[in-house]
Structures are given as C-alpha cells and as structure tokens.
C-alpha cells in the first residue's frame, strides 16, 4: 500500500471517529453505517478507495465494540430474553438496512 493511501485511511478513520462523537447512539450509527456499506458495495470502486472507505471510515464509524458493549450491559443485568431479542434485532435490522442501501445504489445507477 502506498504511503498516501495509508494517510487517507488514517484521515478517514479520524473523520469517522469524529462523526461518531456527534451521534451518540450505537443503534443509529449501526443503521447509518450498514446503509452506507450497502450503498458503496454496489459501486465499482478502486482497491485503494475500498480500503479507505471500508478499512478506514466504516470500521471506525460502525465499531463492533459499541455493539458488543450494548449487549454486554444487557447480559450483565441477567435479562436473557431481552439480550436474545436485541441481538437478533440488531443483526436483522442491519442486514435489511445494508440490503436497502445496496438496492437504492443499484436503482440510482
């Protein structure tokens, strides 16, 4: 990877982290990120742009740790039914949102 691309990945990660501070809701961030990933997956992008977007921006914006921390708090409360419902709901909603982003991107182009 060229040094310029590495710097762009770092800048994209910084921007994503900065945006994450303004949206202080893991579920909303997850929905927005899933839609955007679905939207950009359908585009023909160069490898360097894919690395910048997916490794830099989206990996920091939709961090998996936010999702896990949310589920961990529910798990610690001992509410198994709520834990299972939220776990499945988050995965299903994010997959559906990603598909919608993919579908809308295909309709636009």
mmCIF file of C-alpha atoms in Angstrom:
data_model
loop_
_atom_site.group_PDB
_atom_site.id
_atom_site.type_symbol
_atom_site.label_atom_id
_atom_site.label_comp_id
_atom_site.label_asym_id
_atom_site.label_seq_id
_atom_site.Cartn_x
_atom_site.Cartn_y
_atom_site.Cartn_z
ATOM 1 C CA UNK A 1 0.000 0.000 0.000
ATOM 2 C CA UNK A 2 1.326 3.429 -0.889
ATOM 3 C CA UNK A 3 2.030 5.871 1.919
ATOM 4 C CA UNK A 4 -0.577 8.300 0.555
ATOM 5 C CA UNK A 5 -3.269 5.635 0.799
ATOM 6 C CA UNK A 6 -2.187 4.863 4.356
ATOM 7 C CA UNK A 7 -2.560 8.517 5.270
ATOM 8 C CA UNK A 8 -6.003 8.612 3.625
ATOM 9 C CA UNK A 9 -7.089 5.557 5.655
ATOM 10 C CA UNK A 10 -5.941 7.305 8.838
ATOM 11 C CA UNK A 11 -7.786 10.506 7.896
ATOM 12 C CA UNK A 12 -10.951 8.549 7.084
ATOM 13 C CA UNK A 13 -10.727 6.774 10.445
ATOM 14 C CA UNK A 14 -10.261 10.109 12.194
ATOM 15 C CA UNK A 15 -13.276 11.590 10.409
ATOM 16 C CA UNK A 16 -15.420 8.565 11.284
ATOM 17 C CA UNK A 17 -14.413 8.751 14.932
ATOM 18 C CA UNK A 18 -15.172 12.458 14.998
ATOM 19 C CA UNK A 19 -18.640 11.879 13.467
ATOM 20 C CA UNK A 20 -19.287 9.114 15.966
ATOM 21 C CA UNK A 21 -18.897 11.623 18.790
ATOM 22 C CA UNK A 22 -21.777 13.709 17.432
ATOM 23 C CA UNK A 23 -24.118 10.752 17.028
ATOM 24 C CA UNK A 24 -24.131 9.278 20.499
ATOM 25 C CA UNK A 25 -26.375 6.303 19.747
ATOM 26 C CA UNK A 26 -24.849 2.943 18.772
ATOM 27 C CA UNK A 27 -28.027 1.686 17.121
ATOM 28 C CA UNK A 28 -28.390 4.765 14.874
ATOM 29 C CA UNK A 29 -24.693 4.641 13.978
ATOM 30 C CA UNK A 30 -25.055 0.984 13.123
ATOM 31 C CA UNK A 31 -28.067 1.667 10.868
ATOM 32 C CA UNK A 32 -26.365 4.569 9.062
ATOM 33 C CA UNK A 33 -23.160 2.577 8.622
ATOM 34 C CA UNK A 34 -24.956 -0.510 7.329
ATOM 35 C CA UNK A 35 -26.856 1.558 4.782
ATOM 36 C CA UNK A 36 -23.676 3.282 3.614
ATOM 37 C CA UNK A 37 -21.751 -0.003 3.359
ATOM 38 C CA UNK A 38 -24.555 -1.497 1.272
ATOM 39 C CA UNK A 39 -24.620 1.608 -0.900
ATOM 40 C CA UNK A 40 -20.873 1.567 -1.591
ATOM 41 C CA UNK A 41 -20.572 -2.207 -2.021
ATOM 42 C CA UNK A 42 -22.580 -1.994 -5.224
ATOM 43 C CA UNK A 43 -20.302 0.671 -6.707
ATOM 44 C CA UNK A 44 -17.260 -0.079 -8.816
ATOM 45 C CA UNK A 45 -14.502 1.394 -6.697
ATOM 46 C CA UNK A 46 -10.747 1.084 -6.952
ATOM 47 C CA UNK A 47 -8.955 -1.046 -4.381
ATOM 48 C CA UNK A 48 -7.438 1.990 -2.684
ATOM 49 C CA UNK A 49 -10.860 3.678 -2.327
ATOM 50 C CA UNK A 50 -12.312 0.427 -0.949
ATOM 51 C CA UNK A 51 -9.528 0.243 1.635
ATOM 52 C CA UNK A 52 -10.020 3.880 2.587
ATOM 53 C CA UNK A 53 -13.785 3.505 2.961
ATOM 54 C CA UNK A 54 -14.100 0.032 4.455
ATOM 55 C CA UNK A 55 -10.895 -0.248 6.496
ATOM 56 C CA UNK A 56 -10.687 3.399 7.468
ATOM 57 C CA UNK A 57 -14.079 5.053 7.646
ATOM 58 C CA UNK A 58 -16.640 2.292 8.184
ATOM 59 C CA UNK A 59 -14.564 0.205 10.569
ATOM 60 C CA UNK A 60 -14.218 3.191 12.897
ATOM 61 C CA UNK A 61 -17.704 4.589 12.378
ATOM 62 C CA UNK A 62 -19.609 1.365 12.975
ATOM 63 C CA UNK A 63 -17.254 -0.089 15.515
ATOM 64 C CA UNK A 64 -18.156 -3.564 16.620
ATOM 65 C CA UNK A 65 -17.168 -2.712 20.170
ATOM 66 C CA UNK A 66 -20.132 -0.345 20.540
ATOM 67 C CA UNK A 67 -22.491 -3.163 19.579
ATOM 68 C CA UNK A 68 -20.804 -5.609 21.960
ATOM 69 C CA UNK A 69 -20.779 -3.126 24.852
ATOM 70 C CA UNK A 70 -24.518 -2.515 24.428
ATOM 71 C CA UNK A 71 -25.208 -6.266 24.521
ATOM 72 C CA UNK A 72 -22.801 -6.738 27.424
ATOM 73 C CA UNK A 73 -24.754 -4.256 29.559
ATOM 74 C CA UNK A 74 -27.972 -6.200 28.915
ATOM 75 C CA UNK A 75 -26.199 -9.520 29.543
ATOM 76 C CA UNK A 76 -24.865 -8.284 32.910
ATOM 77 C CA UNK A 77 -28.383 -7.420 34.010
ATOM 78 C CA UNK A 78 -29.294 -11.097 33.568
ATOM 79 C CA UNK A 79 -32.152 -10.392 31.187
ATOM 80 C CA UNK A 80 -31.640 -13.268 28.744
ATOM 81 C CA UNK A 81 -34.824 -12.733 26.759
ATOM 82 C CA UNK A 82 -34.062 -9.060 26.172
ATOM 83 C CA UNK A 83 -30.465 -9.975 25.260
ATOM 84 C CA UNK A 84 -31.586 -12.526 22.649
ATOM 85 C CA UNK A 85 -34.205 -10.160 21.223
ATOM 86 C CA UNK A 86 -31.773 -7.249 20.883
ATOM 87 C CA UNK A 87 -29.013 -9.452 19.492
ATOM 88 C CA UNK A 88 -31.250 -10.808 16.740
ATOM 89 C CA UNK A 89 -32.995 -7.497 16.132
ATOM 90 C CA UNK A 90 -29.741 -5.608 15.642
ATOM 91 C CA UNK A 91 -28.394 -8.188 13.195
ATOM 92 C CA UNK A 92 -31.639 -8.452 11.192
ATOM 93 C CA UNK A 93 -32.204 -4.692 11.019
ATOM 94 C CA UNK A 94 -28.601 -4.049 9.964
ATOM 95 C CA UNK A 95 -28.719 -6.715 7.255
ATOM 96 C CA UNK A 96 -32.001 -5.302 5.947
ATOM 97 C CA UNK A 97 -30.623 -1.752 6.008
ATOM 98 C CA UNK A 98 -27.483 -2.868 4.182
ATOM 99 C CA UNK A 99 -29.626 -4.544 1.531
ATOM 100 C CA UNK A 100 -31.700 -1.358 1.167
ATOM 101 C CA UNK A 101 -28.535 0.690 0.627
ATOM 102 C CA UNK A 102 -27.354 -1.823 -1.971
ATOM 103 C CA UNK A 103 -30.739 -1.795 -3.719
ATOM 104 C CA UNK A 104 -31.031 2.010 -3.766
ATOM 105 C CA UNK A 105 -27.490 2.323 -5.106
ATOM 106 C CA UNK A 106 -28.314 -0.106 -7.927
ATOM 107 C CA UNK A 107 -31.512 1.820 -8.789
ATOM 108 C CA UNK A 108 -29.657 5.137 -8.962
ATOM 109 C CA UNK A 109 -27.002 3.835 -11.357
#
